[in-house]
Amino acid sequence: MEQDLLGLAGRTVLVTGAGQGGGRGIALAFARAGAAVAVCDLEGERAEAVAAEVRALGVSALALTADVRDETAVAGMIDAATASLGIVDVLVNNVGNYGAHAPGPVTEIGWDFWQTAIDLNLRSTFLCSQAFARVHPGPDREGAIVNVASLSGVRASPGKAPYGAAKAAVIHLTKTLALELAPRRIRVNCVAPTGIEGPSLTAAASKSSIEAMRASIPLGALCSPESLGDCVLMLASRLARFVTGEVVMCDGGASLTTARAGIPLGEGHRPELRH
């Protein structure tokens, strides 16, 4: 009954950054809804592990390894998913990393650090969306793109200029894509979560900082991978068939408050591509 309600059974979904954390939660949510899932991650072992979990839920899966900051790699990823699982109906741009925010004020940010955040969070979303739109057959076959932005792209916080700017640009790109692709019946929406429980956050922040973030959220918890997956699932499903160009806050009410929980980077941390 749930699969009929969502309209995702038998569809094909490609999730980037799906090897751990929120991306894994998204991939498993679609699998439970009956969709075949292409699991893309920069690390092949992580992609294979999540693909195995997807198959255990009774649907087809494909593990892919690609650097989605590279245009050629992105085209190959789309081609491989299509060849193995069929036309990709839903693209979820989940690649990014909370650790790509700056550990200090704008006056101390080097250009390389800035560019890393832009490439990691914005360039990847643009390239994947472009490649998906170029090959999707619409308008006779509905499609959907769901981008994962961040609370930091909606609300400014000190020390997060590169990451926040990149995620704000993802939100604007979402709206532009929604307008351009609507005639082809491809809906484009965005989810903006607060900190997501998982290895990326624990690598970027101390335990006390994470607890401070948790305390600043009205619902009293960080965003779980399962909560993120359910939100993305809803936007990609039949339930949101007349929704496009929207930003859904998946933040436990954090955007409704004036609280700002600082998340300093751990000593020696460097931003990594979360695929």
XYZ file of C-alpha atoms in Angstrom:
275
model
C 0.000 0.000 0.000
C 2.826 2.385 0.854
C 4.516 1.749 -2.469
C 1.296 2.555 -4.354
C 0.882 5.740 -2.335
C 4.396 6.948 -3.100
C 4.425 5.846 -6.731
C 8.096 4.849 -6.572
C 7.889 1.063 -6.947
C 9.801 0.003 -10.038
C 11.360 3.432 -10.552
C 15.110 4.045 -10.714
C 16.845 6.427 -8.317
C 20.443 7.659 -8.316
C 21.805 8.932 -5.007
C 25.199 10.617 -4.783
C 27.146 10.647 -1.552
C 25.286 7.481 -0.619
C 28.030 5.500 1.086
C 27.335 6.638 4.637
C 25.287 8.925 6.863
C 22.437 10.834 5.277
C 23.122 9.477 1.803
C 22.819 5.926 3.054
C 19.569 6.862 4.801
C 18.227 8.260 1.542
C 19.206 5.183 -0.480
C 17.554 2.817 2.001
C 14.388 4.925 2.137
C 13.941 4.586 -1.626
C 14.690 0.868 -1.464
C 11.942 0.381 1.132
C 9.587 2.197 -1.248
C 10.357 -0.365 -3.958
C 12.725 1.660 -6.141
C 15.907 0.373 -7.739
C 18.825 2.391 -6.394
C 22.146 3.387 -7.921
C 24.456 4.065 -4.975
C 27.290 6.449 -5.846
C 30.213 7.126 -3.533
C 33.786 8.237 -3.960
C 34.849 5.123 -2.050
C 33.865 1.903 -3.792
C 33.732 -0.240 -0.656
C 31.188 2.057 0.956
C 29.056 2.078 -2.188
C 29.151 -1.721 -2.369
C 28.164 -2.055 1.295
C 25.108 0.177 0.928
C 24.152 -1.475 -2.373
C 24.158 -4.812 -0.543
C 21.795 -3.361 2.071
C 19.517 -2.141 -0.712
C 19.428 -5.579 -2.341
C 18.604 -7.147 1.020
C 15.376 -5.138 0.921
C 14.354 -6.954 -2.258
C 15.143 -4.396 -4.965
C 17.897 -3.965 -7.540
C 20.986 -1.935 -6.730
C 24.152 -0.771 -8.453
C 27.301 0.451 -6.711
C 29.074 3.261 -8.546
C 32.301 5.111 -7.888
C 32.622 8.624 -9.289
C 34.032 12.035 -8.441
C 30.973 14.159 -9.171
C 33.066 17.313 -9.389
C 34.282 15.978 -12.750
C 32.014 16.400 -15.782
C 33.251 13.286 -17.585
C 32.864 11.151 -14.470
C 29.318 12.425 -13.973
C 28.308 11.542 -17.529
C 29.760 8.068 -17.056
C 27.860 7.659 -13.787
C 24.524 8.486 -15.437
C 25.282 6.187 -18.375
C 26.235 3.288 -16.092
C 23.116 3.659 -13.955
C 20.907 3.772 -17.050
C 22.571 0.752 -18.651
C 22.193 -1.355 -15.507
C 18.895 -0.218 -13.966
C 17.052 1.612 -16.736
C 16.145 5.263 -17.181
C 16.966 7.251 -14.054
C 13.701 8.758 -12.817
C 14.981 10.467 -9.676
C 18.314 12.133 -8.961
C 19.289 12.969 -5.393
C 22.249 15.338 -5.138
C 23.514 14.560 -1.667
C 27.247 15.111 -2.133
C 28.697 17.747 0.142
C 30.308 18.018 3.525
C 29.590 20.011 6.640
C 33.339 20.120 7.181
C 33.704 22.364 4.138
C 32.770 25.415 6.182
C 35.593 27.722 7.231
C 37.183 27.433 10.673
C 37.333 31.194 11.023
C 36.149 34.586 9.775
C 36.161 35.694 6.139
C 39.382 37.644 6.685
C 41.233 34.384 7.347
C 39.846 32.230 4.517
C 42.189 31.285 1.691
C 40.900 31.094 -1.859
C 41.678 27.392 -2.114
C 39.504 26.692 0.913
C 36.688 28.725 -0.609
C 36.947 26.961 -3.958
C 36.926 23.550 -2.280
C 33.582 24.323 -0.649
C 32.096 25.577 -3.919
C 33.277 22.552 -5.905
C 32.216 20.093 -3.237
C 28.715 21.420 -2.682
C 27.692 23.486 -5.725
C 29.694 22.311 -8.727
C 28.752 18.690 -8.036
C 25.047 19.554 -7.836
C 25.179 21.550 -11.067
C 27.041 18.883 -13.048
C 24.813 16.023 -11.909
C 21.598 17.974 -12.507
C 22.775 19.040 -15.950
C 23.717 15.494 -16.960
C 20.418 14.104 -15.655
C 18.359 16.738 -17.489
C 20.210 16.165 -20.751
C 19.268 12.488 -20.934
C 15.891 12.338 -19.189
C 13.184 11.616 -21.781
C 10.366 13.824 -20.335
C 7.679 15.120 -20.623
C 6.008 11.740 -21.163
C 7.965 10.286 -18.250
C 7.952 12.340 -15.065
C 11.250 12.949 -13.320
C 12.459 14.535 -10.112
C 15.613 16.052 -8.692
C 16.041 16.529 -4.959
C 19.017 18.574 -3.810
C 20.347 18.423 -0.270
C 21.263 21.909 0.928
C 21.565 22.953 4.571
C 20.214 25.198 7.282
C 23.494 27.074 6.744
C 22.302 28.002 3.249
C 19.198 29.662 4.683
C 20.520 31.269 7.851
C 23.922 32.884 8.257
C 26.299 31.837 11.013
C 29.807 33.137 11.771
C 32.636 31.014 10.439
C 30.639 29.248 7.736
C 30.953 31.624 4.783
C 32.156 29.177 2.081
C 29.814 26.356 3.085
C 26.833 28.646 3.646
C 27.368 30.487 0.371
C 27.642 27.212 -1.546
C 24.456 25.824 -0.014
C 22.589 29.100 -0.605
C 23.630 28.834 -4.244
C 22.313 25.258 -4.338
C 18.945 26.605 -3.191
C 18.921 29.249 -5.930
C 19.991 26.668 -8.514
C 17.102 24.473 -7.362
C 14.588 27.221 -8.096
C 16.079 28.014 -11.501
C 16.123 24.354 -12.502
C 12.513 24.009 -11.356
C 11.458 26.745 -13.776
C 13.548 25.508 -16.684
C 12.604 21.840 -16.359
C 8.900 22.214 -15.519
C 7.825 22.010 -19.205
C 9.497 18.596 -19.317
C 7.674 17.497 -16.143
C 10.856 17.260 -14.114
C 10.255 18.605 -10.625
C 13.187 20.047 -8.679
C 13.101 20.593 -4.929
C 15.513 21.010 -2.073
C 15.855 19.743 1.491
C 17.687 21.901 4.030
C 18.618 19.838 7.095
C 20.422 20.826 10.235
C 23.430 18.762 11.320
C 23.007 15.117 10.305
C 24.017 12.414 12.743
C 26.875 10.373 11.360
C 30.611 10.186 10.681
C 30.874 13.466 8.754
C 29.588 15.490 11.688
C 31.580 13.646 14.338
C 34.746 14.143 12.273
C 34.099 17.873 11.981
C 33.022 18.745 15.515
C 33.768 18.000 19.130
C 31.279 16.136 21.301
C 30.487 19.309 23.242
C 29.846 21.250 20.035
C 27.486 18.574 18.768
C 25.601 18.648 22.063
C 25.350 22.439 21.808
C 23.881 22.062 18.337
C 21.413 19.473 19.595
C 20.342 21.770 22.441
C 19.680 24.630 20.001
C 17.108 22.590 18.033
C 13.502 22.913 19.311
C 12.718 19.217 18.750
C 15.791 18.368 20.803
C 17.611 16.148 18.316
C 19.886 16.271 15.315
C 18.560 15.202 11.931
C 18.877 11.424 11.671
C 19.748 9.765 8.340
C 16.285 8.179 8.438
C 14.556 11.549 8.870
C 16.487 13.000 5.957
C 15.678 9.954 3.830
C 11.959 10.231 4.543
C 11.918 13.930 3.657
C 13.723 13.364 0.361
C 11.458 10.398 -0.370
C 8.354 12.531 0.076
C 9.586 15.213 -2.335
C 10.454 12.626 -4.989
C 7.155 10.789 -4.624
C 3.660 11.110 -6.019
C 2.678 12.882 -2.789
C 4.588 15.957 -4.016
C 3.532 15.718 -7.662
C 2.482 19.408 -7.758
C 5.452 20.689 -5.743
C 8.506 22.173 -7.445
C 11.070 24.841 -6.642
C 10.542 24.496 -2.900
C 12.960 24.358 0.020
C 11.809 22.043 2.804
C 13.439 22.648 6.170
C 14.322 19.311 7.778
C 15.799 20.929 10.862
C 13.616 20.180 13.876
C 12.546 23.817 14.003
C 16.074 25.249 14.192
C 15.328 27.823 11.492
C 12.531 29.227 13.670
C 14.896 30.289 16.443
C 17.688 32.815 16.858
C 20.036 30.251 18.423
C 23.421 29.789 16.780
C 25.370 26.741 17.884
C 29.024 27.120 16.895
C 30.632 23.988 15.450
C 34.426 24.459 15.433
C 36.403 22.069 13.276
C 38.357 19.359 15.024
C 42.125 19.766 15.155
C 43.746 18.736 11.902
C 40.414 18.282 10.095
C 40.337 18.841 6.364
C 37.210 18.864 4.176
C 36.563 15.578 2.409
C 34.223 14.661 -0.407
C 31.224 12.822 1.017
C 30.068 10.540 -1.795
